[in-house]
Amino acid sequence: MMKNSPSAFEQDAAERPIKAAYSRRSFDRVPTKTEARALLQQLASQDCFAAPVSPDAPLVIYGAGNFGRMALDFLRDVGVEALMVVDARADQISGSDAWAGIDLRAPHEVPEQVKSSALLAVSVVTSPVLPILEDLHAQGWKRCVPFYDIAESFRPAHPLSNGWFAEPLSVTDLEAVGAGLDAWDDDLSRAHHLMFLAWRLARQEWWFDGVTVDNSNRFFIPEVLEVLKPDDLFLDGGAHHGSVAQAYLAASGPESRIIAFEPDEINADRFAVWRASQPAQVRERIELRRDALDAMSRDRRFHGGLGYMSQLTGHGSASIVTRTIDAAGLEPGFVKLHLEGGELDALKGGIATLKRSRPVVAVTVYHDADGLWRTARWMRENLKDCVLLMRTHSWCGTGAVIYALPRERMPEVVN
């Protein structure tokens, strides 16, 4: 057990040097501001030994959940065929439509020759990835890497950006990140921010005792649920197929409304089907707008047809006209933005609305390096008198969300 002092905390971290491309550290408590600054300095001084991984061998997907399905779709889009998918639940799900035509096997069914020659892409972020990699090596797999590090080797041919590597921090970056660590409104945010930084800067997986990575409550952490009002208008930016809208309906009152923004035609059609499936009294509270949110209205290139991954990008095949939150003329009580890297622009295009309506705001920050400090600083400077919290809802540097809670909504200030 670590002694309850900053020096002991730093010693615990220093005793775990990087010895491989991916490594892990554990700490027996969340860090103080002083300890967080010291850990940041350590990260800034370390090299990252991981890099994007090109599939130079037969590729196997490990994990047959939603992520594994997305990984297969990604590989199809870039012209790569996976040899097989491996999952412990293979016998339970092999007959489902989602895996029709796919060679789906349980781990014990994989030939040793495949384990020794294939590149195994671990498509799991709902639990720590380092123990999975270690277990797979023990099973005989010679080359195992997180899937997003493989996906990163295909940019800019494909816009998926969850696997980005942060550049070494400049002096300006280092000071800005340090100031951001100091400014969070609870200690848990400081720990989550460091976990995010550790993966992006050094491909290290960090655990802090008492910190939970929970994907089941993304956008609806207890602090958000506590301040929602029964008649809030929910602005769902990046609505996809409606899963977040569905969660909002479950959390809100019968007078709440939803206005969903989804520019991808296939996604929007799926959202419309979901809306149509709702009872009439619920359906009339939901509106779909097939617009992309941006800092200003302008012509942008858009890459659609990619499911979760559809986004504004210079390599997009379609041209669309973007819109702003301010131009929508809404009075939202809750704004959620999950825009594959377009979140900061959308915030800028909604500044008047955010200042006037004072909504709860939830913004994903894991699609590009703005998430290291720029988005949080913009929110801190422009969303005055709000409690700002950060939570990571999945591993491999993904699922990171910043929450802004107007203090006037809160029964008491977060300590």
Tab-separated table of C-alpha atoms in Angstrom:
chain	number	residue	atom	x	y	z
A	1	MET	CA	0.000	0.000	0.000
A	2	MET	CA	1.281	3.417	-0.910
A	3	LYS	CA	1.871	5.912	1.822
A	4	ASN	CA	-0.537	8.805	1.705
A	5	SER	CA	1.933	11.392	0.456
A	6	PRO	CA	2.817	12.977	-2.908
A	7	SER	CA	6.348	11.572	-2.859
A	8	ALA	CA	5.113	8.032	-2.349
A	9	PHE	CA	2.598	8.513	-5.155
A	10	GLU	CA	5.347	9.645	-7.523
A	11	GLN	CA	7.581	6.763	-6.459
A	12	ASP	CA	4.850	4.281	-7.309
A	13	ALA	CA	4.622	5.665	-10.815
A	14	ALA	CA	8.377	5.848	-11.326
A	15	GLU	CA	8.812	2.183	-10.428
A	16	ARG	CA	6.908	1.167	-13.547
A	17	PRO	CA	9.087	2.198	-16.498
A	18	ILE	CA	7.983	1.629	-20.083
A	19	LYS	CA	9.321	-1.733	-21.263
A	20	ALA	CA	7.110	-2.379	-24.295
A	21	ALA	CA	5.001	-0.608	-26.899
A	22	TYR	CA	2.002	-0.902	-24.585
A	23	SER	CA	2.349	-0.837	-20.815
A	24	ARG	CA	0.315	-0.201	-17.712
A	25	ARG	CA	0.519	1.526	-14.354
A	26	SER	CA	-1.698	1.381	-11.300
A	27	PHE	CA	-2.155	3.794	-8.409
A	28	ASP	CA	-3.946	3.300	-5.128
A	29	ARG	CA	-5.858	6.576	-5.180
A	30	VAL	CA	-6.832	9.503	-7.391
A	31	PRO	CA	-4.125	12.170	-7.657
A	32	THR	CA	-4.009	15.537	-5.990
A	33	LYS	CA	-3.260	18.590	-8.132
A	34	THR	CA	0.417	18.398	-7.203
A	35	GLU	CA	0.598	14.690	-7.992
A	36	ALA	CA	-1.242	15.172	-11.286
A	37	ARG	CA	1.270	17.806	-12.378
A	38	ALA	CA	4.161	15.479	-11.512
A	39	LEU	CA	2.611	12.632	-13.513
A	40	LEU	CA	2.088	14.957	-16.458
A	41	GLN	CA	5.773	15.914	-16.387
A	42	GLN	CA	6.678	12.221	-16.445
A	43	LEU	CA	4.429	11.599	-19.442
A	44	ALA	CA	5.844	14.593	-21.283
A	45	SER	CA	9.382	13.254	-20.861
A	46	GLN	CA	8.624	9.721	-22.106
A	47	ASP	CA	8.747	8.406	-25.647
A	48	CYS	CA	5.878	6.493	-27.206
A	49	PHE	CA	7.119	3.146	-28.516
A	50	ALA	CA	3.845	2.211	-30.215
A	51	ALA	CA	2.949	3.353	-33.733
A	52	PRO	CA	0.264	2.775	-36.377
A	53	VAL	CA	0.352	-0.872	-37.442
A	54	SER	CA	-0.041	-1.877	-41.103
A	55	PRO	CA	-1.668	-5.295	-41.616
A	56	ASP	CA	1.265	-7.088	-43.231
A	57	ALA	CA	-0.087	-10.540	-42.315
A	58	PRO	CA	-3.472	-12.292	-42.316
A	59	LEU	CA	-5.744	-10.223	-40.079
A	60	VAL	CA	-7.945	-11.687	-37.355
A	61	ILE	CA	-10.485	-9.707	-35.313
A	62	TYR	CA	-10.752	-10.455	-31.598
A	63	GLY	CA	-14.130	-9.472	-30.163
A	64	ALA	CA	-17.588	-10.014	-31.664
A	65	GLY	CA	-19.420	-7.113	-30.058
A	66	ASN	CA	-20.522	-3.864	-31.663
A	67	PHE	CA	-16.894	-2.799	-31.934
A	68	GLY	CA	-15.920	-6.030	-33.700
A	69	ARG	CA	-18.747	-5.527	-36.176
A	70	MET	CA	-17.588	-1.950	-36.777
A	71	ALA	CA	-14.015	-3.207	-37.271
A	72	LEU	CA	-15.184	-5.592	-39.991
A	73	ASP	CA	-17.109	-2.804	-41.691
A	74	PHE	CA	-14.027	-0.588	-41.553
A	75	LEU	CA	-11.832	-3.285	-43.103
A	76	ARG	CA	-14.394	-3.801	-45.873
A	77	ASP	CA	-14.300	-0.064	-46.599
A	78	VAL	CA	-10.492	-0.069	-46.960
A	79	GLY	CA	-10.395	-3.267	-49.012
A	80	VAL	CA	-9.007	-5.643	-46.380
A	81	GLU	CA	-10.607	-9.007	-45.629
A	82	ALA	CA	-10.365	-10.454	-42.129
A	83	LEU	CA	-9.412	-14.110	-41.977
A	84	MET	CA	-11.766	-14.769	-39.066
A	85	VAL	CA	-13.328	-13.327	-35.917
A	86	VAL	CA	-12.504	-14.832	-32.519
A	87	ASP	CA	-14.786	-14.578	-29.503
A	88	ALA	CA	-15.416	-16.746	-26.455
A	89	ARG	CA	-19.161	-16.498	-27.189
A	90	ALA	CA	-18.822	-17.806	-30.744
A	91	ASP	CA	-21.170	-20.744	-30.231
A	92	GLN	CA	-23.877	-18.417	-28.862
A	93	ILE	CA	-23.821	-15.775	-31.598
A	94	SER	CA	-22.601	-17.568	-34.739
A	95	GLY	CA	-26.154	-18.030	-35.987
A	96	SER	CA	-27.135	-14.378	-35.756
A	97	ASP	CA	-27.702	-12.258	-38.866
A	98	ALA	CA	-24.928	-9.849	-37.828
A	99	TRP	CA	-22.314	-12.563	-38.298
A	100	ALA	CA	-23.762	-14.429	-41.266
A	101	GLY	CA	-21.031	-15.528	-43.646
A	102	ILE	CA	-18.236	-14.735	-41.163
A	103	ASP	CA	-15.788	-17.381	-39.947
A	104	LEU	CA	-16.498	-16.927	-36.224
A	105	ARG	CA	-14.552	-19.154	-33.830
A	106	ALA	CA	-13.999	-19.652	-30.129
A	107	PRO	CA	-10.360	-19.213	-28.986
A	108	HIS	CA	-9.777	-22.959	-28.602
A	109	GLU	CA	-10.859	-23.516	-32.224
A	110	VAL	CA	-8.095	-21.379	-33.728
A	111	PRO	CA	-5.201	-23.394	-35.248
A	112	GLU	CA	-1.771	-22.778	-33.752
A	113	GLN	CA	-0.451	-21.875	-37.200
A	114	VAL	CA	-2.914	-18.957	-37.358
A	115	LYS	CA	-1.873	-17.806	-33.890
A	116	SER	CA	1.755	-17.731	-34.927
A	117	SER	CA	1.327	-16.047	-38.323
A	118	ALA	CA	-1.710	-13.754	-38.090
A	119	LEU	CA	-2.024	-10.208	-36.832
A	120	LEU	CA	-4.717	-10.149	-34.140
A	121	ALA	CA	-6.681	-6.901	-33.875
A	122	VAL	CA	-8.210	-6.597	-30.397
A	123	SER	CA	-11.574	-4.913	-30.875
A	124	VAL	CA	-12.570	-4.398	-27.251
A	125	VAL	CA	-12.658	-1.070	-25.380
A	126	THR	CA	-15.210	-1.842	-22.665
A	127	SER	CA	-12.509	-3.356	-20.463
A	128	PRO	CA	-8.763	-2.748	-20.049
A	129	VAL	CA	-6.911	-3.890	-23.152
A	130	LEU	CA	-3.508	-4.687	-21.620
A	131	PRO	CA	-4.733	-7.750	-19.655
A	132	ILE	CA	-6.407	-8.965	-22.848
A	133	LEU	CA	-3.176	-8.596	-24.826
A	134	GLU	CA	-1.237	-10.419	-22.106
A	135	ASP	CA	-3.763	-13.258	-21.977
A	136	LEU	CA	-3.732	-13.653	-25.752
A	137	HIS	CA	0.061	-13.825	-25.776
A	138	ALA	CA	-0.186	-16.559	-23.136
A	139	GLN	CA	-2.577	-18.431	-25.445
A	140	GLY	CA	0.049	-18.454	-28.187
A	141	TRP	CA	-0.825	-15.415	-30.299
A	142	LYS	CA	2.438	-13.857	-31.449
A	143	ARG	CA	1.214	-10.432	-32.638
A	144	CYS	CA	-1.670	-8.707	-30.861
A	145	VAL	CA	-2.452	-4.989	-31.075
A	146	PRO	CA	-5.436	-2.723	-30.375
A	147	PHE	CA	-7.580	-2.424	-33.498
A	148	TYR	CA	-7.487	1.380	-33.557
A	149	ASP	CA	-3.705	1.308	-34.026
A	150	ILE	CA	-4.290	-0.712	-37.199
A	151	ALA	CA	-7.049	1.628	-38.346
A	152	GLU	CA	-4.698	4.583	-37.899
A	153	SER	CA	-2.433	3.206	-40.643
A	154	PHE	CA	-5.241	3.757	-43.191
A	155	ARG	CA	-5.640	7.487	-42.712
A	156	PRO	CA	-6.318	9.585	-44.742
A	157	ALA	CA	-7.866	6.869	-46.937
A	158	HIS	CA	-10.518	6.455	-44.222
A	159	PRO	CA	-11.558	9.157	-41.743
A	160	LEU	CA	-11.851	6.991	-38.599
A	161	SER	CA	-9.799	8.943	-36.064
A	162	ASN	CA	-10.064	7.051	-32.783
A	163	GLY	CA	-6.487	5.749	-33.037
A	164	TRP	CA	-4.604	9.054	-33.184
A	165	PHE	CA	-1.237	9.440	-31.492
A	166	ALA	CA	-0.595	12.721	-29.704
A	167	GLU	CA	2.477	14.631	-30.787
A	168	PRO	CA	5.062	15.327	-28.034
A	169	LEU	CA	3.781	18.205	-25.940
A	170	SER	CA	5.276	21.592	-26.709
A	171	VAL	CA	5.992	24.015	-23.882
A	172	THR	CA	2.679	25.729	-24.653
A	173	ASP	CA	0.806	22.424	-24.719
A	174	LEU	CA	2.384	21.291	-21.467
A	175	GLU	CA	1.378	24.443	-19.638
A	176	ALA	CA	-2.140	24.354	-21.091
A	177	VAL	CA	-2.648	20.707	-20.134
A	178	GLY	CA	-1.288	21.368	-16.641
A	179	ALA	CA	-3.635	24.310	-16.191
A	180	GLY	CA	-6.495	22.106	-17.333
A	181	LEU	CA	-5.609	19.429	-14.791
A	182	ASP	CA	-5.680	22.052	-12.058
A	183	ALA	CA	-9.030	23.457	-13.143
A	184	TRP	CA	-11.296	20.393	-13.054
A	185	ASP	CA	-14.054	20.628	-10.485
A	186	ASP	CA	-13.480	17.205	-8.955
A	187	ASP	CA	-10.530	14.891	-8.392
A	188	LEU	CA	-12.069	12.110	-10.496
A	189	SER	CA	-11.862	14.352	-13.563
A	190	ARG	CA	-8.149	14.827	-12.940
A	191	ALA	CA	-7.668	11.052	-12.883
A	192	HIS	CA	-9.755	10.480	-16.023
A	193	HIS	CA	-7.841	13.221	-17.843
A	194	LEU	CA	-4.514	11.600	-16.923
A	195	MET	CA	-5.747	8.194	-18.094
A	196	PHE	CA	-6.706	9.758	-21.418
A	197	LEU	CA	-3.354	11.547	-21.715
A	198	ALA	CA	-1.353	8.431	-20.811
A	199	TRP	CA	-2.823	6.428	-23.679
A	200	ARG	CA	-2.626	9.180	-26.256
A	201	LEU	CA	0.910	10.294	-25.391
A	202	ALA	CA	2.596	7.009	-24.457
A	203	ARG	CA	0.144	4.138	-25.079
A	204	GLN	CA	0.151	3.454	-21.355
A	205	GLU	CA	-2.970	2.136	-19.659
A	206	TRP	CA	-3.412	3.680	-16.221
A	207	TRP	CA	-5.673	2.582	-13.367
A	208	PHE	CA	-6.480	4.716	-10.344
A	209	ASP	CA	-8.133	2.935	-7.442
A	210	GLY	CA	-11.640	4.313	-7.015
A	211	VAL	CA	-11.986	5.371	-10.659
A	212	THR	CA	-14.586	3.538	-12.736
A	213	VAL	CA	-14.663	3.420	-16.533
A	214	ASP	CA	-18.362	2.889	-17.211
A	215	ASN	CA	-19.673	2.750	-20.784
A	216	SER	CA	-23.251	2.156	-19.641
A	217	ASN	CA	-23.808	5.742	-18.486
A	218	ARG	CA	-22.072	7.742	-21.225
A	219	PHE	CA	-23.743	11.192	-21.396
A	220	PHE	CA	-25.903	10.311	-18.385
A	221	ILE	CA	-23.546	10.222	-15.427
A	222	PRO	CA	-25.195	10.697	-12.015
A	223	GLU	CA	-24.204	14.364	-11.916
A	224	VAL	CA	-26.101	14.953	-15.180
A	225	LEU	CA	-29.193	13.017	-14.114
A	226	GLU	CA	-29.322	15.047	-10.928
A	227	VAL	CA	-29.689	18.366	-12.762
A	228	LEU	CA	-31.936	17.447	-15.698
A	229	LYS	CA	-35.350	19.106	-15.647
A	230	PRO	CA	-38.490	17.193	-16.644
A	231	ASP	CA	-39.268	19.610	-19.492
A	232	ASP	CA	-35.741	20.022	-20.905
A	233	LEU	CA	-35.282	20.138	-24.668
A	234	PHE	CA	-32.532	17.682	-25.624
A	235	LEU	CA	-30.343	18.714	-28.567
A	236	ASP	CA	-28.847	15.442	-29.806
A	237	GLY	CA	-25.895	16.340	-32.032
A	238	GLY	CA	-24.755	13.242	-33.921
A	239	ALA	CA	-27.925	11.258	-33.231
A	240	HIS	CA	-26.898	8.112	-35.176
A	241	HIS	CA	-29.703	5.521	-34.854
A	242	GLY	CA	-31.331	6.940	-31.731
A	243	SER	CA	-29.721	5.043	-28.857
A	244	VAL	CA	-28.808	8.211	-26.934
A	245	ALA	CA	-32.218	9.730	-27.638
A	246	GLN	CA	-33.778	6.550	-26.249
A	247	ALA	CA	-31.666	6.842	-23.105
A	248	TYR	CA	-32.740	10.456	-22.730
A	249	LEU	CA	-36.414	9.494	-22.933
A	250	ALA	CA	-35.838	7.007	-20.132
A	251	ALA	CA	-34.121	9.662	-17.989
A	252	SER	CA	-36.405	12.630	-18.673
A	253	GLY	CA	-39.961	13.643	-17.942
A	254	PRO	CA	-43.083	13.376	-20.134
A	255	GLU	CA	-42.807	17.046	-21.112
A	256	SER	CA	-39.261	16.814	-22.483
A	257	ARG	CA	-38.527	17.080	-26.191
A	258	ILE	CA	-35.755	15.947	-28.534
A	259	ILE	CA	-34.379	17.656	-31.613
A	260	ALA	CA	-31.859	15.348	-33.262
A	261	PHE	CA	-29.203	16.376	-35.794
A	262	GLU	CA	-27.889	13.589	-38.048
A	263	PRO	CA	-26.397	14.394	-41.491
A	264	ASP	CA	-25.702	10.830	-42.625
A	265	GLU	CA	-28.674	9.711	-44.724
A	266	ILE	CA	-28.498	6.044	-43.720
A	267	ASN	CA	-28.159	6.894	-40.042
A	268	ALA	CA	-30.946	9.453	-40.282
A	269	ASP	CA	-33.225	6.916	-41.971
A	270	ARG	CA	-32.546	4.470	-39.138
A	271	PHE	CA	-33.302	7.219	-36.609
A	272	ALA	CA	-36.577	7.931	-38.417
A	273	VAL	CA	-37.518	4.249	-38.196
A	274	TRP	CA	-36.777	4.279	-34.464
A	275	ARG	CA	-38.868	7.438	-34.013
A	276	ALA	CA	-41.751	5.875	-35.933
A	277	SER	CA	-41.666	2.880	-33.593
A	278	GLN	CA	-42.431	5.059	-30.568
A	279	PRO	CA	-45.944	5.598	-29.197
A	280	ALA	CA	-47.716	8.602	-30.727
A	281	GLN	CA	-47.382	10.731	-27.582
A	282	VAL	CA	-43.619	10.121	-27.594
A	283	ARG	CA	-43.205	10.448	-31.354
A	284	GLU	CA	-44.630	13.952	-31.380
A	285	ARG	CA	-41.906	15.065	-28.940
A	286	ILE	CA	-39.076	14.026	-31.301
A	287	GLU	CA	-37.878	15.952	-34.339
A	288	LEU	CA	-35.140	14.907	-36.780
A	289	ARG	CA	-33.058	17.437	-38.696
A	290	ARG	CA	-30.697	16.047	-41.330
A	291	ASP	CA	-28.047	18.713	-40.748
A	292	ALA	CA	-24.358	18.715	-39.806
A	293	LEU	CA	-23.477	21.129	-37.007
A	294	ASP	CA	-20.522	23.454	-37.512
A	295	ALA	CA	-18.936	26.731	-36.401
A	296	MET	CA	-20.661	28.513	-39.288
A	297	SER	CA	-22.896	27.662	-42.204
A	298	ARG	CA	-20.651	26.711	-45.139
A	299	ASP	CA	-20.002	24.126	-47.819
A	300	ARG	CA	-18.094	21.148	-46.424
A	301	ARG	CA	-17.074	17.717	-47.679
A	302	PHE	CA	-18.829	14.845	-45.907
A	303	HIS	CA	-18.007	11.144	-45.836
A	304	GLY	CA	-21.263	9.310	-45.270
A	305	GLY	CA	-22.334	5.686	-45.220
A	306	LEU	CA	-19.881	4.792	-42.468
A	307	GLY	CA	-22.285	4.291	-39.561
A	308	TYR	CA	-20.694	5.552	-36.351
A	309	MET	CA	-17.748	6.823	-38.384
A	310	SER	CA	-19.538	9.179	-40.827
A	311	GLN	CA	-18.151	12.693	-40.531
A	312	LEU	CA	-17.116	16.000	-42.056
A	313	THR	CA	-13.723	15.505	-43.697
A	314	GLY	CA	-11.781	16.971	-46.584
A	315	HIS	CA	-11.721	13.505	-48.160
A	316	GLY	CA	-15.503	13.159	-48.177
A	317	SER	CA	-17.252	12.223	-51.400
A	318	ALA	CA	-20.303	14.430	-50.830
A	319	SER	CA	-20.700	18.192	-50.480
A	320	ILE	CA	-23.165	19.463	-47.873
A	321	VAL	CA	-24.077	22.796	-46.334
A	322	THR	CA	-23.483	22.796	-42.588
A	323	ARG	CA	-25.621	24.583	-40.009
A	324	THR	CA	-25.044	26.112	-36.586
A	325	ILE	CA	-26.765	25.550	-33.270
A	326	ASP	CA	-27.399	29.285	-33.026
A	327	ALA	CA	-29.204	29.333	-36.387
A	328	ALA	CA	-31.530	26.560	-35.189
A	329	GLY	CA	-33.238	29.016	-32.830
A	330	LEU	CA	-33.607	26.559	-29.957
A	331	GLU	CA	-33.683	26.835	-26.163
A	332	PRO	CA	-32.102	23.512	-25.153
A	333	GLY	CA	-31.765	22.298	-21.607
A	334	PHE	CA	-29.303	19.537	-22.512
A	335	VAL	CA	-26.852	19.549	-25.430
A	336	LYS	CA	-24.930	16.423	-26.398
A	337	LEU	CA	-22.326	16.571	-29.177
A	338	HIS	CA	-20.723	13.424	-30.591
A	339	LEU	CA	-19.477	14.548	-33.994
A	340	GLU	CA	-16.323	12.525	-34.756
A	341	GLY	CA	-14.024	15.491	-34.206
A	342	GLY	CA	-16.397	18.339	-35.085
A	343	GLU	CA	-17.419	19.051	-31.496
A	344	LEU	CA	-15.366	22.192	-30.896
A	345	ASP	CA	-16.610	23.773	-34.129
A	346	ALA	CA	-20.198	22.960	-33.171
A	347	LEU	CA	-19.698	24.555	-29.748
A	348	LYS	CA	-18.376	27.711	-31.397
A	349	GLY	CA	-21.426	27.797	-33.654
A	350	GLY	CA	-23.686	27.601	-30.632
A	351	ILE	CA	-22.066	30.130	-28.323
A	352	ALA	CA	-25.065	32.509	-28.220
A	353	THR	CA	-27.487	29.642	-27.525
A	354	LEU	CA	-25.263	28.156	-24.829
A	355	LYS	CA	-24.884	31.497	-23.053
A	356	ARG	CA	-28.600	32.301	-23.297
A	357	SER	CA	-30.153	28.933	-22.478
A	358	ARG	CA	-27.536	27.668	-19.995
A	359	PRO	CA	-28.003	23.979	-20.842
A	360	VAL	CA	-26.170	20.985	-19.481
A	361	VAL	CA	-23.510	20.162	-22.103
A	362	ALA	CA	-21.865	16.803	-22.858
A	363	VAL	CA	-19.124	16.766	-25.507
A	364	THR	CA	-16.956	13.880	-26.741
A	365	VAL	CA	-13.272	14.817	-26.932
A	366	TYR	CA	-11.450	11.670	-28.082
A	367	HIS	CA	-11.458	12.072	-31.869
A	368	ASP	CA	-8.549	14.496	-32.183
A	369	ALA	CA	-5.897	16.368	-30.229
A	370	ASP	CA	-8.317	19.177	-29.319
A	371	GLY	CA	-9.327	16.790	-26.563
A	372	LEU	CA	-5.978	17.144	-24.807
A	373	TRP	CA	-6.828	20.673	-23.626
A	374	ARG	CA	-8.306	22.994	-26.263
A	375	THR	CA	-11.954	21.916	-25.978
A	376	ALA	CA	-11.901	22.023	-22.187
A	377	ARG	CA	-10.278	25.454	-22.186
A	378	TRP	CA	-12.841	26.816	-24.651
A	379	MET	CA	-15.668	25.491	-22.503
A	380	ARG	CA	-14.101	26.892	-19.354
A	381	GLU	CA	-13.633	30.332	-20.912
A	382	ASN	CA	-17.054	30.544	-22.569
A	383	LEU	CA	-19.448	28.555	-20.380
A	384	LYS	CA	-19.125	30.696	-17.292
A	385	ASP	CA	-20.154	29.575	-13.816
A	386	CYS	CA	-20.359	25.920	-14.795
A	387	VAL	CA	-18.913	22.871	-13.081
A	388	LEU	CA	-16.694	21.060	-15.594
A	389	LEU	CA	-16.149	17.329	-15.242
A	390	MET	CA	-14.337	14.768	-17.411
A	391	ARG	CA	-15.077	11.054	-17.581
A	392	THR	CA	-13.639	8.294	-19.758
A	393	HIS	CA	-16.320	5.758	-20.639
A	394	SER	CA	-14.116	3.225	-22.427
A	395	TRP	CA	-10.461	2.242	-22.782
A	396	CYS	CA	-7.757	2.797	-25.422
A	397	GLY	CA	-8.136	6.556	-25.051
A	398	THR	CA	-11.750	6.483	-26.269
A	399	GLY	CA	-15.091	7.368	-24.743
A	400	ALA	CA	-13.807	10.601	-23.176
A	401	VAL	CA	-16.551	13.142	-22.466
A	402	ILE	CA	-16.482	16.610	-20.905
A	403	TYR	CA	-19.594	17.667	-19.006
A	404	ALA	CA	-20.568	21.265	-18.213
A	405	LEU	CA	-23.163	21.660	-15.462
A	406	PRO	CA	-24.533	25.171	-14.834
A	407	ARG	CA	-24.151	25.886	-11.144
A	408	GLU	CA	-27.643	27.345	-10.843
A	409	ARG	CA	-29.039	23.898	-11.705
A	410	MET	CA	-27.091	22.168	-8.966
A	411	PRO	CA	-28.425	21.577	-5.456
A	412	GLU	CA	-24.898	21.990	-4.183
A	413	VAL	CA	-21.475	22.646	-5.689
A	414	VAL	CA	-19.361	19.586	-6.561
A	415	ASN	CA	-16.371	19.325	-4.235
